[in-house]
Coordinates of C-alpha atoms in Angstrom, one line a residue:
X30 CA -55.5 45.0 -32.7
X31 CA -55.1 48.3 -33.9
X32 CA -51.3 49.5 -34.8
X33 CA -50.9 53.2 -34.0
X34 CA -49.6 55.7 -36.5
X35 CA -46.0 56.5 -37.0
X36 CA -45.0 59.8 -35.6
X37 CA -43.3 61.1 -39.0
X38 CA -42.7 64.7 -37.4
X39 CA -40.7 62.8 -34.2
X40 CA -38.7 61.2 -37.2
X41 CA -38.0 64.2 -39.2
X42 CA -36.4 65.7 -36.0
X43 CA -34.2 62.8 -35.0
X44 CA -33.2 62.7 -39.0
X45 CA -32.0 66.7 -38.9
X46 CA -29.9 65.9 -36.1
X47 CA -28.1 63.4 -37.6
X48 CA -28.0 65.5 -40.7
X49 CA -26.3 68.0 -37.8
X50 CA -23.9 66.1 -36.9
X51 CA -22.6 64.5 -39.7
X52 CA -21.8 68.1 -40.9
X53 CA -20.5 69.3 -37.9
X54 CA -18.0 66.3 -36.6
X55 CA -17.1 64.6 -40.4
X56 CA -16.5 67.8 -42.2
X57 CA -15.8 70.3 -39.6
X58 CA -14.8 68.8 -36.2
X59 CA -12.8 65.2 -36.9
X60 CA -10.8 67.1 -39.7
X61 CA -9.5 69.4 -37.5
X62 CA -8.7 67.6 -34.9
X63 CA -6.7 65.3 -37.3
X64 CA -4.9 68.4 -38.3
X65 CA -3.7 69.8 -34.9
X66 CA -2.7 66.5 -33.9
X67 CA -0.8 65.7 -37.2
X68 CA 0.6 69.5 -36.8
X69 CA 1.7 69.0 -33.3
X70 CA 3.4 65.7 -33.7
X71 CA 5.8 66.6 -37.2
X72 CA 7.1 69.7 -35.3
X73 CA 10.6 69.3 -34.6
X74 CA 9.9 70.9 -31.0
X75 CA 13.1 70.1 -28.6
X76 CA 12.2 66.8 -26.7
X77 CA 9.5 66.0 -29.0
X78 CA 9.3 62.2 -30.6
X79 CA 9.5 62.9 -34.4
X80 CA 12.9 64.9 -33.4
X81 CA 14.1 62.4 -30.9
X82 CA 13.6 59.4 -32.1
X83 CA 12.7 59.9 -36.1
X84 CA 14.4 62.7 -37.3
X85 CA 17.9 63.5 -35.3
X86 CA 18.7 59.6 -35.2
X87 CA 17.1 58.2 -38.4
X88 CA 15.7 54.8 -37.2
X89 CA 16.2 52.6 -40.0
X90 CA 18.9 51.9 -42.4
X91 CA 19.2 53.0 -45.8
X92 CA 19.7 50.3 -48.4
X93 CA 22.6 51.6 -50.7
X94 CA 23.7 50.0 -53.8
X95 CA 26.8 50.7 -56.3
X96 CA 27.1 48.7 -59.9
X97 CA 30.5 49.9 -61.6
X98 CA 30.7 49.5 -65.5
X99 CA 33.2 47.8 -66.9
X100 CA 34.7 48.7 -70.1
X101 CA 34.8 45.3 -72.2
X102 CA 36.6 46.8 -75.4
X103 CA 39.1 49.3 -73.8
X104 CA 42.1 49.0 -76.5
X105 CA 39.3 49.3 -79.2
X106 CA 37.7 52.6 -77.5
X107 CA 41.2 53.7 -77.2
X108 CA 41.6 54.1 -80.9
X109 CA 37.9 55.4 -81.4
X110 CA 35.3 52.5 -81.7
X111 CA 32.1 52.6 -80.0
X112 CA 32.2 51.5 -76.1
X113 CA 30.4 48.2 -75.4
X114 CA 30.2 48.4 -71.7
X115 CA 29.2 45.3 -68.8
X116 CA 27.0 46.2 -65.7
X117 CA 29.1 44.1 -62.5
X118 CA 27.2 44.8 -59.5
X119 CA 25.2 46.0 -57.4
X120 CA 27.3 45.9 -54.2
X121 CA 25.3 46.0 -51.5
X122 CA 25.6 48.7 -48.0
X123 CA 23.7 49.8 -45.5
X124 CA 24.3 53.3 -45.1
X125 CA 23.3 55.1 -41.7
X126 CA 23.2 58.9 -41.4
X127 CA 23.9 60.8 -38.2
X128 CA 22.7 64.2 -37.2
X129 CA 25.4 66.0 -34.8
X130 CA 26.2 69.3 -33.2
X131 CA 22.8 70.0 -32.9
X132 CA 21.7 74.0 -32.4
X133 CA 18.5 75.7 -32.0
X134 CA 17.5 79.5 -32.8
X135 CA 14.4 79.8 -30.6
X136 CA 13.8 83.4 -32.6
X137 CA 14.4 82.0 -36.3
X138 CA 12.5 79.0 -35.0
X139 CA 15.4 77.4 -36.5
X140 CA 17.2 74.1 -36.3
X141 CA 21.2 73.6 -37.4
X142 CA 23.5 70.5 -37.4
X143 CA 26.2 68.5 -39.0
X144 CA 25.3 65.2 -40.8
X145 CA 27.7 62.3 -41.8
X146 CA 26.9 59.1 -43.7
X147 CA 28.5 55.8 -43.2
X148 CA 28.6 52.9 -45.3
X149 CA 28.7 49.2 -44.1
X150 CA 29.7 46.3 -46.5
X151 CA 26.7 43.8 -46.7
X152 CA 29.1 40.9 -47.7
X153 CA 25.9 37.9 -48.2
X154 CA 23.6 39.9 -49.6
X155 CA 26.3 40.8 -52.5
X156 CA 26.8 37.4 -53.0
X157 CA 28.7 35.8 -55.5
X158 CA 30.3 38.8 -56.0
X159 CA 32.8 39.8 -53.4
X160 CA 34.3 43.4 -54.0
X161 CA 37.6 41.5 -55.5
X162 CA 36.2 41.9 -59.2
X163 CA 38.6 43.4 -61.8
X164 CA 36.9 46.2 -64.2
X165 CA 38.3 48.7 -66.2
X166 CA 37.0 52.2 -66.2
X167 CA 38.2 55.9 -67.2
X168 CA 41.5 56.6 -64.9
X169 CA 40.1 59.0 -62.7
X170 CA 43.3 61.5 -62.2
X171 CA 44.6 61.6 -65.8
X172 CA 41.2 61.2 -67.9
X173 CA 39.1 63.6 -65.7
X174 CA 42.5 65.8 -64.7
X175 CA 43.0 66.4 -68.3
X176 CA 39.8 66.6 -69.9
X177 CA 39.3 69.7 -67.2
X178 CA 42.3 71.8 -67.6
X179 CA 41.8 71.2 -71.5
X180 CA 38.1 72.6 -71.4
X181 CA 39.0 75.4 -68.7
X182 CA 42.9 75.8 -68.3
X183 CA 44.0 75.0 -72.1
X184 CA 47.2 77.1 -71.6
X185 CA 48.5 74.9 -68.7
X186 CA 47.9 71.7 -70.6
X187 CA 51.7 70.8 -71.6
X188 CA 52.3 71.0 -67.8
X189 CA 49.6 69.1 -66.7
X190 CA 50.9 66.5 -69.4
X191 CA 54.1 66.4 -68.4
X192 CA 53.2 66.2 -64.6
X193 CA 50.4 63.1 -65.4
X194 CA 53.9 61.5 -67.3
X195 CA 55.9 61.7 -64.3
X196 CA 53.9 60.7 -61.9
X197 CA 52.1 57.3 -63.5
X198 CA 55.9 56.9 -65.6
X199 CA 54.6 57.6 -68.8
X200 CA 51.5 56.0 -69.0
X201 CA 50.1 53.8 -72.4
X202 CA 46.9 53.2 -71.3
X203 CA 43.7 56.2 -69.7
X204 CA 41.8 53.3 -68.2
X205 CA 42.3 52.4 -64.3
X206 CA 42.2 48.6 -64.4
X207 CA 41.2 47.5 -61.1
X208 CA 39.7 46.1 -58.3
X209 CA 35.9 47.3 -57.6
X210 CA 36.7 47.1 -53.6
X211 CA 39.9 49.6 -53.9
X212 CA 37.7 52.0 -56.8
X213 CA 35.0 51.9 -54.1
X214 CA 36.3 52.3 -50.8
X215 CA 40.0 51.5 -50.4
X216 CA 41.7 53.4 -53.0
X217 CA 44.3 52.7 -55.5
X218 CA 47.2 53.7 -54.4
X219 CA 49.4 56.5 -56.3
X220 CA 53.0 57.3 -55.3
X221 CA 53.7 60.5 -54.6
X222 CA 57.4 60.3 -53.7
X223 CA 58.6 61.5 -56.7
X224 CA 61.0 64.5 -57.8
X225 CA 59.1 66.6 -60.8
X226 CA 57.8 69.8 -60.2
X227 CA 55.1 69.4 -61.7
X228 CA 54.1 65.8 -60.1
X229 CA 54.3 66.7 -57.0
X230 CA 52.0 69.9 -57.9
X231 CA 49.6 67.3 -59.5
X232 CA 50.0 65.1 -55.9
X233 CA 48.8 68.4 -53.9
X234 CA 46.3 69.0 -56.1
X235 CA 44.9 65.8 -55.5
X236 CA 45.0 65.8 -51.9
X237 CA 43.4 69.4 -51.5
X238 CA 40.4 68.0 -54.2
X239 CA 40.0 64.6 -52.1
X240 CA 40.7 65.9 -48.8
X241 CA 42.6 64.0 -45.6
X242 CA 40.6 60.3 -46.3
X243 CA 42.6 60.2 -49.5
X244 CA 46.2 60.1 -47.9
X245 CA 47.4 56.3 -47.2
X246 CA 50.8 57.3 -45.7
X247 CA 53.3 60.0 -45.9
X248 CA 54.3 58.9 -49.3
X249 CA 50.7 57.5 -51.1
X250 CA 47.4 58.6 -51.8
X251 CA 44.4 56.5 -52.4
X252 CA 42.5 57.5 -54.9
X253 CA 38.5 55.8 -55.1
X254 CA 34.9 57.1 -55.4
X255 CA 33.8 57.0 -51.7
X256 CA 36.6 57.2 -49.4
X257 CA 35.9 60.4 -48.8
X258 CA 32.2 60.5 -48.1
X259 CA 32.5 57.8 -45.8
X260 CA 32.1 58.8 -41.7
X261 CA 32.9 62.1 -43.1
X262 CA 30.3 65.4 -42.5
X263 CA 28.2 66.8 -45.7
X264 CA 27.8 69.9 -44.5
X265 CA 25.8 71.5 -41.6
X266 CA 22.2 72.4 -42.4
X267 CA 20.1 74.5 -41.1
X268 CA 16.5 73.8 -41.2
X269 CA 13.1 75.3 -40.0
X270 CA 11.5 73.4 -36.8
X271 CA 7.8 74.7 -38.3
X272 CA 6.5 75.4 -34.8
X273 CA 5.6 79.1 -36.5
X274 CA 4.4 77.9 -39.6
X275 CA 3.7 74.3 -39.9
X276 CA 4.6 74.3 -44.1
X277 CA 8.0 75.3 -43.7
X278 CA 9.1 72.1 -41.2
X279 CA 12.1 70.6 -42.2
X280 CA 12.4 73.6 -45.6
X281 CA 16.0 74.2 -45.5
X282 CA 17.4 78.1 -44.4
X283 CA 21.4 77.3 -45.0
X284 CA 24.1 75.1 -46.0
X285 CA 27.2 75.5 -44.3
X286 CA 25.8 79.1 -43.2
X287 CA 25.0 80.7 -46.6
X288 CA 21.2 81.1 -47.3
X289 CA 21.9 80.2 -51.4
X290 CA 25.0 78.3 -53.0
X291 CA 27.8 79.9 -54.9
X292 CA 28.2 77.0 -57.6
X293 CA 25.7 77.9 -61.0
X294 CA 25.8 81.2 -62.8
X295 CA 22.7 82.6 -61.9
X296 CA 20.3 83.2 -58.5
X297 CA 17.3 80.6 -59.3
X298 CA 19.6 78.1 -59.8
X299 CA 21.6 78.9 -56.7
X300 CA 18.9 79.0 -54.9
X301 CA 17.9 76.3 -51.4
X302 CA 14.6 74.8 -52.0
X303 CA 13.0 72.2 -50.1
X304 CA 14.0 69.7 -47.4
X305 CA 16.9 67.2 -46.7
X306 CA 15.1 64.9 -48.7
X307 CA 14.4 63.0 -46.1
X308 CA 11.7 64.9 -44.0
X309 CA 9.0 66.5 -45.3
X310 CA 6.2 69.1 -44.5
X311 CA 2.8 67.3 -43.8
X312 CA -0.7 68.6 -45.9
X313 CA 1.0 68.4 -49.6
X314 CA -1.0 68.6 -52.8
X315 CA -1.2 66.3 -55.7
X316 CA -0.3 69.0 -57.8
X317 CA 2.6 70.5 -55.8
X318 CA 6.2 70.2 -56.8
X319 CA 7.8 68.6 -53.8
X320 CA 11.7 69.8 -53.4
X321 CA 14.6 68.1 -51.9
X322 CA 18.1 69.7 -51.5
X323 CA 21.2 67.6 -52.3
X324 CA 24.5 69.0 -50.9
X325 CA 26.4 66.1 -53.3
X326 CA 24.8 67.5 -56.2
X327 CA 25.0 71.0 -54.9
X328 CA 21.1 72.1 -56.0
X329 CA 17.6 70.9 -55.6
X330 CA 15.3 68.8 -57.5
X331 CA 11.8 69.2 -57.8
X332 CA 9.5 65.8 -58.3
X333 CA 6.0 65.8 -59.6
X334 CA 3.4 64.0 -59.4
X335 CA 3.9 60.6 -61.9
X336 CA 0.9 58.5 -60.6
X337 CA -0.9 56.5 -57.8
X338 CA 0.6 53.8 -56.0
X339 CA 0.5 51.5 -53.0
X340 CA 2.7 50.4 -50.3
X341 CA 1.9 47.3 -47.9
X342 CA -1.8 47.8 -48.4
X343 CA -1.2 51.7 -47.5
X344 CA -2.5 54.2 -50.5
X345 CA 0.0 56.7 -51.8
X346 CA 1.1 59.1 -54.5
X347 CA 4.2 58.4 -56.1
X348 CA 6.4 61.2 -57.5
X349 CA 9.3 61.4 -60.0
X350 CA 11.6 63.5 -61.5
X351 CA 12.7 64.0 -65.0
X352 CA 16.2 65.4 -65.3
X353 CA 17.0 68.3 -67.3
X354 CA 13.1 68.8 -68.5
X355 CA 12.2 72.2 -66.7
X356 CA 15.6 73.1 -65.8
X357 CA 17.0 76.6 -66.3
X358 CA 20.1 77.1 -68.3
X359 CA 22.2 78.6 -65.4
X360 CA 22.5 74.6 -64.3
X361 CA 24.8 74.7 -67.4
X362 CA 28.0 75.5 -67.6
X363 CA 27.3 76.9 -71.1
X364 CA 24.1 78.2 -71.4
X365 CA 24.5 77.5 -75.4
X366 CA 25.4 73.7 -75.3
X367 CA 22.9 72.1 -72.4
X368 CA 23.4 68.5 -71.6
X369 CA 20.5 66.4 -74.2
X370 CA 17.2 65.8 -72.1
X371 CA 18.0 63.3 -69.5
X372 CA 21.2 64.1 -68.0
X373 CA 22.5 67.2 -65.8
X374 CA 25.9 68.7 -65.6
X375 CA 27.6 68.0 -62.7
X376 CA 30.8 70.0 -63.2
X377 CA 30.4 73.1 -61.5
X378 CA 29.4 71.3 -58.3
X379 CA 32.3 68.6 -58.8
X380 CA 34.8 70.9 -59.7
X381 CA 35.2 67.5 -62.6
X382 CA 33.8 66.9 -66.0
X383 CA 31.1 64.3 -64.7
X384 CA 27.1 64.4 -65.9
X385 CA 24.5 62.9 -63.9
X386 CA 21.6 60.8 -65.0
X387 CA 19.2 58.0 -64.6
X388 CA 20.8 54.3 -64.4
X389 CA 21.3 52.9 -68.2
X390 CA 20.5 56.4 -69.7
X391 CA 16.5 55.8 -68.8
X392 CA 14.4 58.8 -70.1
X393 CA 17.3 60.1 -71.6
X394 CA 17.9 61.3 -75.2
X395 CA 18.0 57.9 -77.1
X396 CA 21.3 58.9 -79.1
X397 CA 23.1 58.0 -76.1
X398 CA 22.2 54.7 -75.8
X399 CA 23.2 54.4 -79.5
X400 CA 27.3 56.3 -79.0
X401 CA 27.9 53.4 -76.3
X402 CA 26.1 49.8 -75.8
X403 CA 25.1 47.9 -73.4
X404 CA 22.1 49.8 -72.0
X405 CA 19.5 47.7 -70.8
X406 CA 16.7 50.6 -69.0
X407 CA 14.0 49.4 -67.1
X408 CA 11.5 51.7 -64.7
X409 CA 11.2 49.2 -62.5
X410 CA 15.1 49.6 -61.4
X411 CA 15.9 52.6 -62.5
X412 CA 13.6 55.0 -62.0
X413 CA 14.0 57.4 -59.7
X414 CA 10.8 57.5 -57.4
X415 CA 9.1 58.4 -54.2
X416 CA 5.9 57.3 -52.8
X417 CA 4.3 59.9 -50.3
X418 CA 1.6 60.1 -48.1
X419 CA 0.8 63.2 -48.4
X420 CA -1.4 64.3 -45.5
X421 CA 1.1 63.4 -43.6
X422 CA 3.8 64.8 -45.6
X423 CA 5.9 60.8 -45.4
X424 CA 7.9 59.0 -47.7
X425 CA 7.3 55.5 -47.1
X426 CA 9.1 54.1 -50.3
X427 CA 11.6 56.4 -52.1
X428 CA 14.4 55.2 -54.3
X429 CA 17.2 57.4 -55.9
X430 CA 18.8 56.3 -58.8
X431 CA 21.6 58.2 -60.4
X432 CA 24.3 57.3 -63.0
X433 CA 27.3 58.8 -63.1
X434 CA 29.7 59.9 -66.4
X435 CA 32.4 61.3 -68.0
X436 CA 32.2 63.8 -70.3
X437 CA 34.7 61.8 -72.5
X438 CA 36.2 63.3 -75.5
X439 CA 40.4 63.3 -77.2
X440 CA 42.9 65.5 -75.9
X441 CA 45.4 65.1 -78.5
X442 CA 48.1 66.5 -76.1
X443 CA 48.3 63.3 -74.4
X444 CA 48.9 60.2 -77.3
X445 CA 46.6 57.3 -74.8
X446 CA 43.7 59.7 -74.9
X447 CA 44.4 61.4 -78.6
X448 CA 41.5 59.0 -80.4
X449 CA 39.1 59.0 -77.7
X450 CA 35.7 59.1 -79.2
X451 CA 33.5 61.9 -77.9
X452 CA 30.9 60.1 -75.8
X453 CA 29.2 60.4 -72.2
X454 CA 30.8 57.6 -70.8
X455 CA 29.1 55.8 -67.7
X456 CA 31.4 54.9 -65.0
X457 CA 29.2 53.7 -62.0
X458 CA 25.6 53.8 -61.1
X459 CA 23.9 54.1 -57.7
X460 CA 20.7 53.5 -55.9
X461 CA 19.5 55.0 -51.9
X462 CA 16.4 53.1 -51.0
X463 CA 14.0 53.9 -48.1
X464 CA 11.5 51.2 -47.4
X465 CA 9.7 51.8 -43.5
X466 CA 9.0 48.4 -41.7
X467 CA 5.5 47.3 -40.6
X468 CA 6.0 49.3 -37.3
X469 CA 5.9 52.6 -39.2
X470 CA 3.5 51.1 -41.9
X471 CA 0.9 50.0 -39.5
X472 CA 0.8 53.7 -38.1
X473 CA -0.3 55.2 -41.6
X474 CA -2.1 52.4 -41.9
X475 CA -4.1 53.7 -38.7
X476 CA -4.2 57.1 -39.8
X477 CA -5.8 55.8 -43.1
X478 CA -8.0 53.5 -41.3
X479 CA -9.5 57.0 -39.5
X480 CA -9.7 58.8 -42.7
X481 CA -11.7 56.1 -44.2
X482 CA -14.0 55.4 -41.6
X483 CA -15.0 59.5 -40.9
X484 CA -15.6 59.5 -44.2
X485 CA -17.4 56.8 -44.5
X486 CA -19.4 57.7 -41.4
X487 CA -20.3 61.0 -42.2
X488 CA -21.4 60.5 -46.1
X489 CA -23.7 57.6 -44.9
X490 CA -25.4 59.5 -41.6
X491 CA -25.4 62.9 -43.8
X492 CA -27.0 61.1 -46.9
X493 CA -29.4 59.0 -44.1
X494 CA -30.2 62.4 -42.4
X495 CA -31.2 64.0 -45.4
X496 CA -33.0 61.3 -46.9
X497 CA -35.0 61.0 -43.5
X498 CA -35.7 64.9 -42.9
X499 CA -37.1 65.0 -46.3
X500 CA -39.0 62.0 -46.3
X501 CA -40.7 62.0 -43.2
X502 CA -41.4 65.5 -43.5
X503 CA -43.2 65.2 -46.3
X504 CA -45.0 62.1 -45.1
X505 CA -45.9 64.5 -41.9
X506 CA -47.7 67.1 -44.5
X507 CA -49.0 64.9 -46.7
X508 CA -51.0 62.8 -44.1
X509 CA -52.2 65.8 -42.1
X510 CA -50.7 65.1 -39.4
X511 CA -51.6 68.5 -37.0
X512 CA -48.3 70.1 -36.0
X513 CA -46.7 69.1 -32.7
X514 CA -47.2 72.7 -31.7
X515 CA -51.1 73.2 -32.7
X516 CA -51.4 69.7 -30.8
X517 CA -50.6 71.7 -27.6
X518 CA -53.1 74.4 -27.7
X519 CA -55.8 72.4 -28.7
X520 CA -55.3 69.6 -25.6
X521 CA -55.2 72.9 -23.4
X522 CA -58.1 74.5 -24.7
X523 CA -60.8 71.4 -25.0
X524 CA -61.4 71.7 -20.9
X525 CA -62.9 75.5 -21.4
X526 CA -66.5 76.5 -22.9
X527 CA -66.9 78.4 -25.8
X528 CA -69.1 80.5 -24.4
X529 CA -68.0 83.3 -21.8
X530 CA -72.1 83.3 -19.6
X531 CA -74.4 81.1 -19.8
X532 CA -78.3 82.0 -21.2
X533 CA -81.6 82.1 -19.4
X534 CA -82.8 78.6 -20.3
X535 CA -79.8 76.9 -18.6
X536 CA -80.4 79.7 -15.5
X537 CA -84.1 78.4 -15.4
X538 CA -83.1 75.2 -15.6
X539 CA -80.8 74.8 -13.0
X540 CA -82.5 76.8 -10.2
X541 CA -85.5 74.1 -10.8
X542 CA -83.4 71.6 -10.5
X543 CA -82.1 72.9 -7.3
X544 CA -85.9 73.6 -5.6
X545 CA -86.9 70.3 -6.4
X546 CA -84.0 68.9 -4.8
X547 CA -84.6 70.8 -1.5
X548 CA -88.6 69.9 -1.4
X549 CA -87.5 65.8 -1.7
X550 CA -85.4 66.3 1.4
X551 CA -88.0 68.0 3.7
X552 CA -90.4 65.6 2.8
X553 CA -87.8 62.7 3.3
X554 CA -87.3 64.3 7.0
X555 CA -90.8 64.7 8.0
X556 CA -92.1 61.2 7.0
X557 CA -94.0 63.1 4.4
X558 CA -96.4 60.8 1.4
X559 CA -96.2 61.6 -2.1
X560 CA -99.4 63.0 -1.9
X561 CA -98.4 65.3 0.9
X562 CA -95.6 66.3 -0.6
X563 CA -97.2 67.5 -3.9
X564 CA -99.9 69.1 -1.8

């Protein structure tokens, strides 16, 4: 049995199509179809899900920890040793933020509302401690009152002293010995039913600084770290919806209706960049700088690209941030004595003389570490990280990680504080950590799964294409194979003569052929012989 010839030619053509199409729907089609629908779903149109359900109402809690440190040594540091400090924590909340008084400027394609966080004790999973611990830290009215005036009110020192004396009845010690749950949340309590002058102007100072949360009843305040953040509005943002350009959604316009703050000494530092820090635009870069506006910290940060990373099987990019590396010196309050690498000033923003920076001084100038002990860093705790999908412009695991101190130094004015050693002092320590559930995991997970497989597809029928256009064509040629075409006309023409009239020979021919045809049927009719016939 004979096996007929492959038609090469019939597989070169079936090979350039797929060749076709693999170019056309896995490099041109499939990725914009991703991007219109990725485009259309992060817009934060009215009605739609991501501002409904994702973005207005956040729909997970935020994992917030606080770890206090405890002064072990505080008589010692009192008379100028070296601070030896104790980590007690972390206390463990859930904090949920709220988006309210929502407004939208159809024409500035715009977006405004209030936001308030609120924290919630997790009690077991702070277990064995309870909140009821007893630390000792820098007194937070007369350490950070005085060290303030001293460095920007010197002449109204001796009345600030005298005030601090009446008020706390001339006090021995600068340290607030205390428990962490009233330092937290409930506040110490201060009395301000006193007679002084200048107490009672120290008393309304502190009410104006700490606001309405900080007033226990018509004769105390309560003074802690939180209070006043808690159930209470940050500010009122004002965002871009990105339905005009899909690269500014979420890029903040204003806080509290001014398009640039009014805290640094100069316009770049002043300046709103980025998101919330909690939504993002979709179609980043590896190489972009990704900002993030805090209205507690009164300034953006920018985070870079650190290195790959993974979350629940999804692939991501994880970004970092290195405070006080690329900063300009308008962050400082004196351009000519910059915080070390590692830590920010805070001051302007805080109107008190705190620095910010990593948890147990990580990255930071090493000399810190060595002015007070007890530093233990580890990246795997205290860095301060996000892990982004960046076609999609999601965090999926972020954790921020910021440590809080004083700017401690003597103020021989006041005899508790006249041997202070001059040292960054940390006082607390806190972490916000996002980590989206497998609901919101197995969507990216999708979304990767469609990436993958169109690319997958369209290397594997592109490269099978090519292969097979230029193999079988070549097989085509070299076996000589006649063209498909040339095949045609030939079939068509094989039916016709070559010549156009035929010559005399074939003209004799066929008119004998024709007599002798005729004479075999007369003879046939008459009965005629053979002989007869041929007679």
């Amino acid at each position: 049995m004979q096996i007929p010839a492959l038609d090469y030619q019939k597989f070169a053509k079936i090979s350039g199509g797929a060749l076709a199409f693999g170019i056309i729907y896995g490099f041109l089609l499939f990725p914009n179809i991703l991007h219109f629908a990725i485009k259309y779903m992060v817009q934060l149109r009215p009605g739609s899900r991501t501002r409904e359900q994702l973005y207005l109402p956040i729909p997970f809690d935020i994992e917030f920890t606080i770890s206090v440190w405890n002064i072990t040594n505080p008589e010692e540091v009192q008379n100028g040793a070296v601070p030896i400090v104790k980590e007690v924590g972390p206390y463990y909340f859930l904090e949920r933020k709220l988006k309210y008084d929502v407004e939208d400027d159809d024409e500035a394609d715009t977006l405004s509302f209030d936001q308030k966080n609120t924290f919630y004790f997790q009690a077991n999973k702070t277990l064995p401690l309870t909140g009821k611990e007893i630390v000792t830290i820098p007194h937070l009215v007369i350490q950070m009152g005085l060290l303030m005036i001293q460095r920007d009110q010197a002449p109204l020192l001796p009345l600030a002293v005298k005030g601090l004396n009446e008020l706390f009845e001339n006090p021995t010690s600068p340290y607030f010995t205390e428990k962490v749950e009233d330092l937290l949340f409930y506040g110490v309590p201060i009395n301000c039913d006193v007679d002084g002058f200048e107490a009672k102007s120290v008393c309304s100072a502190l009410e104006d600084t700490m606001g309405e949360s900080a007033v226990l009843n018509d004769t105390h305040l309560g003074i802690s770290l939180f209070k006043s953040q808690n159930g209470t509005s940050t500010g009122r943002f004002t965002v871009y919806r990105g339905m005009k350009n899909i690269s500014d959604t979420g890029r903040m316009v204003a806080f509290n209706g001014e398009t640039e703050n009014d805290v640094f000494n100069g316009d770049e530092c002043n300046e709103l960049r980025g998101t919330d820090a909690l939504f993002f635009p979709p179609f980043l870069k590896r190489d972009d700088t990704i900002w993030a506006f805090s209205a507690q910290s009164c300034r953006s940060f920018g985070f870079r690209y650190k290195e790959d990373s993974s979350y629940k099987g999804v692939a991501l990019k994880r970004f970092s941030i290195n405070f006080n590396k690329d900063d300009p010196d308008c962050f400082c309050r004196d351009p000519d004595e910059c915080p070390p690498e590692g830590v920010i000033d805070m001051s302007m923003c805080l109107q008190a003389p705190l620095l910010a920076s990593k948890p147990h001084f990580l990255h930071a100038d090493p000399i810190l570490r060595e002015k007070v002990h007890g530093f233990t860093p580890n990246e795997e705790l205290h860095e301060f990280l996000v892990d982004f999908d960046l076609f999609a412009g999601a965090a999926l695991n972020a954790r921020v990680a910021i440590q809080f101190n004083l700017d401690m130094t003597a103020v021989e004015e006041f005899e508790p504080m006249a041997n202070l050693p001059s040292v960054y002092m940390p006082i607390f320590w806190i972490t916000e950590a996002i980590a989206l559930n497998k609901t919101f995991v197995y969507q990216f997970k999708a979304l990767h799964f469609g990436q993958h497989l169109n690319s997958f597809i369209k290397y594997v029928v592109v490269t099978l294409g090519l292969l097979g256009t230029g193999g079988f064509t070549f097989l085509a040629f070299n076996s000589g194979e006649t063209p498909v075409d040339e095949q045609v006309i030939v079939e068509r023409e094989a039916p016709q003569s070559s010549k156009m009239y035929p010559d005399e020979a074939e003209v004799e021919k066929g008119t004998l052929d024709s007599m002798m045809d005729f004479k075999d049927k007369i003879a046939a009719k008459f009965g005629f012989s053979d002989d007869e016939k041929n007679s």
